[in-house]
Every structure is written in structure tokens, then in C-alpha cells.
C-alpha atoms as one frame of an Amber mdcrd trajectory, in Angstrom:
protein
 204.204  53.446 -87.768 206.779  53.341 -90.753 207.991  49.920 -92.357 210.430
  48.847 -94.722 210.934  49.895 -98.593 210.459  46.981 -99.488 207.205  45.897
 -97.702 204.006  47.426 -98.013 201.231  48.391 -95.140 197.651  46.552 -94.946
 194.391  47.052 -94.145 192.252  44.139 -93.159 188.161  45.326 -92.609 186.826
  42.154 -90.029 186.610  41.659 -86.892 185.881  37.292 -86.967 187.753  34.252
 -86.654 188.234  35.211 -90.740 189.822  38.254 -90.026 191.874  36.566 -87.299
 193.042  33.602 -89.878 193.989  36.129 -92.534 195.756  38.280 -90.308 197.748
  35.660 -88.934 198.600  34.359 -92.171 199.645  37.728 -93.799 201.312  39.191
 -90.994 203.636  35.766 -91.982 204.874  37.410 -94.900 207.272  38.844 -95.190
 205.852  41.782 -97.189 203.587  42.803 -94.801 204.608  46.057 -93.195 202.340
  47.623 -90.711 198.766  45.691 -90.669 195.739  47.348 -89.244 192.153  45.168
 -88.551 189.396  47.143 -88.456 187.824  46.812 -86.274 189.561  43.100 -85.262
 188.974  41.659 -82.198 191.166  40.853 -79.030 193.841  37.561 -81.296 193.857
  40.184 -84.113 195.980  42.619 -81.335 198.592  39.541 -81.482 199.794  40.351
 -84.898 198.792  43.467 -85.681 196.579  47.076 -84.873 192.894  47.201 -84.001
 191.601  50.473 -85.457 188.278  51.709 -84.873 186.530  52.359 -88.046 183.754
  51.796 -89.863 183.920  49.439 -92.786 181.353  49.616 -94.525 182.400  53.507
 -95.253 184.018  53.350 -98.696 184.962  56.752 -98.167 186.184  56.397 -94.514
 188.062  53.246 -95.619 189.877  55.096 -98.681 190.921  58.155 -96.729 192.069
  56.144 -93.839 194.058  53.835 -96.291 195.554  56.652 -98.458 196.514  58.768
 -94.790 198.188  55.441 -93.679 199.751  55.007 -97.199 198.476  51.056 -97.231
 199.319  49.299-100.549 196.927  47.165-100.116 193.196  46.215 -98.419 192.144
  43.083 -97.882 187.637  42.765 -97.410 186.867  40.067 -94.781 182.847  40.680
 -94.298 180.351  40.443 -97.679 178.924  43.658 -95.724 181.658  46.458 -97.042
 181.484  44.164-100.349 177.857  44.572-101.105 178.157  48.349-100.093 180.936
  49.181-102.323 184.239  49.519-100.192 186.332  47.433-103.033 184.588  50.226
-105.450 185.751  53.223-103.317 189.295  51.989-102.466 190.230  51.372-106.548
 189.126  54.910-107.461 191.514  55.880-104.495 194.354  53.758-106.531 195.118
  52.026-103.917 195.089  47.844-104.731 191.995  46.175-103.510 191.134  42.259
-102.803 187.412  41.753-102.955 185.007  42.482-105.207 183.088  45.961-106.538
 179.843  46.342-105.438 178.402  44.679-108.558 180.011  41.877-108.148 179.786
  41.534-104.635 175.991  40.818-105.697 176.733  37.455-106.848 176.185  37.235
-102.296 173.712  39.865-101.807 171.129  39.080-104.022 170.553  35.360-104.194
 167.734  36.199-107.534 171.030  37.887-109.031 173.419  34.948-108.629 170.749
  32.422-110.172 170.315  34.615-113.465 173.765  35.201-113.593 173.955  31.230
-113.560 171.111  30.319-115.908 172.861  33.133-119.205 175.929  30.787-117.738
 174.736  27.039-118.132 175.555  26.539-114.990 173.917  23.293-112.314 171.534
  24.895-109.643 168.510  24.115-107.779 165.846  24.723-109.238 164.235  28.095
-108.457 161.208  31.206-108.437 162.103  34.487-106.887 159.157  36.163-105.719
 158.447  39.803-104.695 155.015  39.321-103.563 153.703  36.865-100.406 150.940
  35.988-101.997 153.074  34.966-105.006 155.879  32.802-103.528 152.498  31.170
-101.404 150.860  29.720-104.325 154.238  28.535-106.044 154.857  26.946-102.512
 151.964  25.045-102.556 152.254  23.703-106.182 155.687  22.804-105.826 154.852
  21.585-102.360 157.671  20.245 -99.876 160.523  20.200 -99.608 161.801  23.000
-100.294 164.227  25.518 -99.421 163.260  28.898 -98.671 165.787  32.206 -98.992
 165.569  35.657 -98.353 166.894  37.236-101.417 169.569  39.852 -99.846 172.192
  39.209 -97.026 170.651  38.106 -93.247 173.974  37.280 -91.394 173.745  33.714
 -92.826 170.576  33.197 -91.316 168.017  33.676 -94.200 167.605  30.539 -95.161
 164.743  27.676 -94.421 165.075  24.074 -95.186 161.487  23.303 -94.817 160.395
  19.680 -95.237 157.222  20.294 -94.313 154.910  22.275 -96.781 153.487  24.349
 -93.625 157.205  24.883 -92.437 157.640  26.524 -95.916 154.629  28.219 -96.000
 155.648  29.693 -92.220 159.207  30.454 -93.429 158.005  32.353 -96.461 155.787
  34.662 -94.065 158.239  35.400 -91.717 160.930  36.817 -95.082 157.373  38.779
 -95.914 156.723  40.005 -92.035 160.173  41.328 -92.282 162.229  38.753 -90.295
 165.112  39.763 -92.096 164.432  43.793 -92.608 164.645  44.450 -96.638 166.972
  41.278 -97.167 163.564  39.684 -97.128 161.568  42.281 -99.625 162.534  39.273
-102.306 162.436  35.903-101.719 163.873  33.158-103.782 162.417  29.339-103.485
 164.145  27.060-104.552 164.118  22.726-104.752 166.119  20.732-102.085 168.920
  19.495-103.292 170.676  16.460-102.093 173.995  14.628-101.310 177.155  15.449
 -99.429 177.602  19.654 -99.635 181.209  20.602-100.537 182.728  24.235-100.118
 185.538  25.573-102.673 187.228  28.151-102.689 189.081  30.209-104.997 191.437
  33.314-105.860 190.835  35.559-108.705 191.433  38.721-110.307 188.765  38.174
-113.176 190.377  36.601-115.446 192.839  33.502-113.892 190.934  31.114-111.639
 193.132  29.666-108.673 190.623  26.834-106.646 191.779  26.678-103.393 191.946
  22.777-101.343 188.037  21.241-100.438 187.019  21.973 -96.863 183.202  20.826
 -95.769 181.662  23.126 -92.814 179.000  22.439 -90.276 176.437  24.579 -90.405
 173.432  23.070 -87.754 173.964  23.780 -84.450 173.318  20.534 -82.716 175.083
  17.221 -82.826 173.658  15.164 -85.628 173.011  18.103 -87.714 170.319  18.929
 -85.971 168.725  22.570 -84.849 168.929  25.849 -86.748 172.101  27.153 -89.061
 174.323  28.945 -87.416 177.877  30.583 -88.836 178.758  26.975 -88.961 180.374
  24.559 -86.247 183.233  23.640 -87.223 185.043  22.213 -90.859 187.623  20.418
 -91.892 189.556  20.505 -95.217 190.628  18.411 -97.371 186.955  16.606 -98.227
 187.956  13.040 -98.552 184.392  11.859-100.817 185.480  14.011-103.289 185.903
  12.646-106.298 188.420  13.939-108.610 185.247  14.082-111.193 183.564  16.236
-108.452 186.681  18.571-108.154 187.391  19.019-112.002 183.641  19.873-112.618
 183.541  22.280-109.445 186.856  24.305-110.403 184.822  24.144-113.936 182.004
  25.804-112.797 184.601  28.128-110.484 185.769  29.071-114.082 183.026  29.807
-116.012 181.373  31.909-113.537 184.302  34.271-113.423 184.077  34.241-117.346
 180.511  35.051-116.949 180.474  37.977-115.027 184.093  38.932-117.234 181.592
  38.772-119.930 179.016  40.919-118.244 181.738  43.730-117.518 181.644  42.437
-113.576 184.890  43.475-112.570 185.632  40.554-109.585 188.933  40.766-108.087
 189.022  38.621-104.613 187.403  34.996-103.143 184.959  33.253-104.896 183.032
  30.851-103.348 181.286  27.952-104.221 179.371  26.470-102.004 178.294  23.328
-103.335 175.961  19.641-103.195 177.488  16.906-104.365 174.389  15.387-106.356
 173.840  11.942-107.936 173.795  14.193-111.174 176.983  15.779-109.954 178.372
  18.942-108.026 175.093  21.873-108.542 176.198  24.974-107.065 173.576  26.233
-103.712 174.759  29.696-103.660 178.474  31.659-103.892 179.477  33.922-101.489
 181.363  36.597-102.989 184.448  36.551-100.014 186.385  33.695 -98.059 184.009
  31.678 -95.657 183.783  31.473 -92.240 184.892  28.921 -90.701 186.517  27.515
 -94.379 189.015  30.500 -93.903 190.406  28.701 -90.256 191.060  25.168 -92.074
 192.628  26.912 -95.439 194.741  29.114 -94.007 197.308  26.835 -92.005 197.153
  24.854 -95.188 198.183  27.239 -97.590 202.007  27.244 -98.405 201.734  29.963
-100.593 202.634  33.428 -99.211 199.554  35.265 -99.089 200.694  38.886 -99.654
 201.841  38.299-102.585 198.628  35.737-104.149 196.214  38.501-103.237 198.619
  41.561-104.432 198.398  39.830-107.993 194.811  39.315-107.926 194.735  42.901
-106.832 196.459  44.113-109.857 195.334  41.139-112.957 198.220  39.370-112.176
 197.031  35.880-111.130 198.271  34.361-113.830 201.880  34.589-112.481 201.220
  32.538-109.283 200.523  28.991-108.314 199.248  28.430-105.411 201.193  25.567
-103.347 199.423  23.663-100.140 200.476  21.302 -97.251 199.581  18.063 -97.025
 198.253  17.572 -93.965 194.417  17.668 -93.034 193.538  20.695 -90.967 189.969
  20.150 -88.482 188.260  22.938 -87.026 186.040  22.876 -84.272 184.158  26.412
 -83.103 183.666  27.160 -79.157 180.738  29.433 -79.101 178.394  30.712 -76.027
 175.485  28.864 -74.934 172.446  29.923 -76.579 173.973  31.314 -80.079 172.650
  31.425 -82.704 169.914  32.435 -80.135 170.573  35.032 -77.592 173.694  34.802
 -75.222 175.782  36.731 -72.708 178.715  37.901 -73.154 181.892  39.468 -70.779
 182.544  35.534 -70.083 185.960  35.417 -68.763 188.356  33.264 -71.101 190.933
  30.518 -70.181 193.479  28.010 -71.693 194.264  29.454 -74.949 197.744  29.486
 -74.365 197.723  25.666 -73.124 196.142  25.239 -76.328 198.221  26.450 -78.242
 201.574  25.117 -76.381 200.072  21.297 -77.800 202.168  20.786 -81.441 199.837
  22.015 -84.894 197.042  23.357 -82.714 196.088  27.419 -83.464 193.137  29.276
 -81.913 191.020  31.977 -84.438 189.678  34.102 -81.875 186.116  34.991 -83.523
 184.220  36.482 -80.495 186.694  38.054 -78.045 187.578  41.357 -76.324 189.703
  42.499 -74.506 187.772  44.269 -70.565 188.613  46.795 -68.830 190.736  44.324
 -66.257 192.858  43.098 -69.574 190.869  39.890 -69.344 190.303  38.120 -72.362
 186.204  37.582 -72.826 183.584  36.081 -75.156 182.673  39.207 -77.081 179.977
  37.465 -80.004 178.512  34.239 -80.453 180.991  32.345 -81.781 184.046  32.875
 -79.859 187.231  30.621 -81.098 188.191  28.188 -83.760 190.240  25.272 -82.862
 192.271  24.388 -85.248 194.679  21.357 -85.903 196.666  19.987 -88.306 197.609
  15.961 -88.771 199.277  13.842 -90.536 195.890  11.662 -90.887 192.052  13.112
 -90.795 191.262  11.289 -87.766 194.754  12.652 -85.740 194.168  16.526 -86.709
 190.297  15.632 -85.214 191.358  13.883 -81.898 194.422  16.380 -81.828 191.322
  19.836 -82.431 189.332  18.286 -79.265 192.224  17.648 -77.158 192.805  21.118
 -77.415 189.561  21.669 -76.922 189.413  20.510 -73.921 192.210  23.137 -72.523
 189.677  25.910 -73.073 186.782  27.460 -70.634 184.651  29.905 -70.165 181.002
  29.877 -68.836 178.663  28.138 -71.099 181.072  26.883 -73.489 179.167  24.727
 -76.056 180.455  22.784 -79.370 179.509  19.732 -81.195 181.374  16.814 -80.853
 180.780  15.026 -84.515 182.721  17.399 -86.386 183.774  15.510 -89.416 183.054
  11.806 -88.419 180.195  10.992 -91.095 182.752  11.646 -93.269 184.749   9.039
 -91.675 182.468   6.669 -92.724 183.045   6.994 -96.328 179.801   8.306 -98.765
 177.662   5.935 -97.903 177.054   7.853 -94.573 174.601  10.386 -96.815 172.434
   7.599 -97.054 171.758   6.948 -94.167
């Protein structure tokens, strides 16, 4: 698959809604030649070529990129980053968007992340870190509830328990050390529970320059009213109307200081830094970092990004982000996640999906595939817990939200589940978080 001389072939790693959103945005660029997605999903088939490749095997990824002549590798999920895929790709002389293994520890180890924040003086929750259950239990009894109990390593977004009672906190500690999250739970971080609205601010960075993106706010709980277990995300909107200019300035300062600290410590961080913030009465504090684009945040940021994504990612990979300014569309974006019945618990796969074409025929609606596949009969079917992200743009928050839900009604599959209150609280203003 050859491309014109003024384009570059690109390899994108991942299979979720985030990757479909990134793939679609990359494919829009006149700089994009062949686009390979490994392994991709039922939606990425429309914008590139899905390839069978172990995304967590550094040597295999580097070999594929070299053999196909790729001029850029983009790493979507966290696991390949923690595995050192970016290091292997760069060692092969290929530009890569995504931090090396050392930088990925900002997400891969909550203890590492908290210690770096402490060294940089970055505001975050007070915490304790433990490698044995008895010490952790003693700390919980001493602190009391509420607290937040986190498995130190990667646990697919499910290793965090907001414990409102002492018993819940003790049970969460026991669950971690009992092997519920594998090696990720061998170290446990226990934090004070911060209060206030949550806000996400992502940034492009080349390890020196930081270019913040637009604000967004995810809805992590499975059920309406922010109840039920945590999920990978049930819906999201951008921008966040309740953020004050002062809070936004402080969040940007924190992301800049984080990259400056990483630089001081010799950590090469080229890619996307995800800042998860709590807007506390004392100002924004970091809840967590991710070392990559968020999912579903990407699904509202990419439609609003007016800049050429290939150009921006190459500038990050080649350490010349200072040459690039980001441009954003003025519209609001709201994305609602359609999930399989039972998610985030057990769910069935293989349910035939209909109505996506009808939804996308609506102006300003995009449907990103997350957990989809094509079966032997050529039908699009469910293959994951989070199945689709239905994203709409609008001139107002209300217009974008109404359009997203109207588009959701067009789509059907057996067991389709969704939250109907995405963005409702923010429409009521800041005081809604005091209720």
C-alpha cells in the first residue's frame, strides 16, 4: 500500500472508541497516507486497515512499523506504553507519539505518580502507600472514612474504590491484597477523599512545550445520578462550563509543572498527558494522571479540534511542539456511551447492531465504535462492554446534548443500555455539586 511522497504512513495501536476517534481524525489529514490500526474494531475498518499485531510486544510493533515504512506510530492504550513500546519504536528510528516506559509510570504506578507530585509541589490528595495488608488496614483505621483505595498498577479503570464507610475501606484493601487486581494490587495507595466537581484537562507535549486541549468531564459511574460501580466512562462533554478562568489557569500551570518535573528527572514524555482534577474549595488538585488520551474524552475532543492531528503528533514526536498552536471549534460536544447489558459486570457479545447509518445521517453527529466487530455474515455486532460512543456537536450545551440523545434513539441492539443524565448536573451550575 504505497502513498504519495508528501504523506506518511501511520500505525495506530488500540481497539476502542478512543482509537476510532483518533483514526478518523488522523485520516482527515492531507499528511496521512496508509493508516494501520492494530487491532482496531468494526468502525476503524472504514478509515484504515485493521491489522493483527500484538500491540503490547515492543519488538513486534517496531518491526511492523519498520517493514511497512511507517513515519509515525501512535499509541492509544496504556498497556503498550507501560510495556515500553514507545522506547522500542524510537530505538528503531521511527517517530512515536506516546511516552516511554519511564514516563508511562505516571499512570502505571500511582505511588510513582504521587511521589513525583510531591517532589514538584503539585497539589493533590494526602496519601499513604503500602505493600502489606496489615499496615494498610492500620492506616485506614487511623484515618477513618471516607477514603479512596487504589490498586497501584493498571487495573483497566476498575482498581479504585471510593469508600464512604470504614468497612468499605477495609474490604477494598483486602480485595487488593487478595489478588482481585493481580500484580496491580500488590501495592495499595490510600488517599483522602477530595470534594468538588471533577474535570479533565489533557495536553499535547513534546517533553518541553505543553499545549493544553479543551476541558472535558466524564461520567464514570454505571447508573444515573452517579450511582453504581465505576466504569471506563458512560458519557462526556466538552468544554466544562463550571470551570472558572482561575481554575483553568491553575490546571494548565500544574500540567506544565508536571512535564517540567519529568524533564528535570530525565523522563522523556512525548505524547498526551491526562490530568484528572478535582475542583476543590482550595483550588484544583490532581486526582490522577494518565499517560495517554482518555476514553471517552477523546470522543468529544477530536470533533472539536480544528488543527491537523498528524501535524500536531509529529511535532510532539520530533520535539518541535513550540512551532504549533492548537485551534478549536466553538461548538459544544456531548458523547453518550451505549453499553452491553450487565456492563461493567459480565455481558453477552455478538448482538447485531442496527441504525448507525441513520444516526450519522443527522448533521453534526458522529458514532465512534468502541466494542464492535464484524461477524462471519458481515454483520456489525457487539464485542465489548462499551459498544458505541454517540457524539454530537451543537451551538449550545443543550443543543449538543439533545442531538446526542436523539441520535442514540436511532441505534439498536439487544441489551442496549445508556445513562440518560449525561451533562444534566453541569447544566444546573456549580451549586449542583453542593446538593
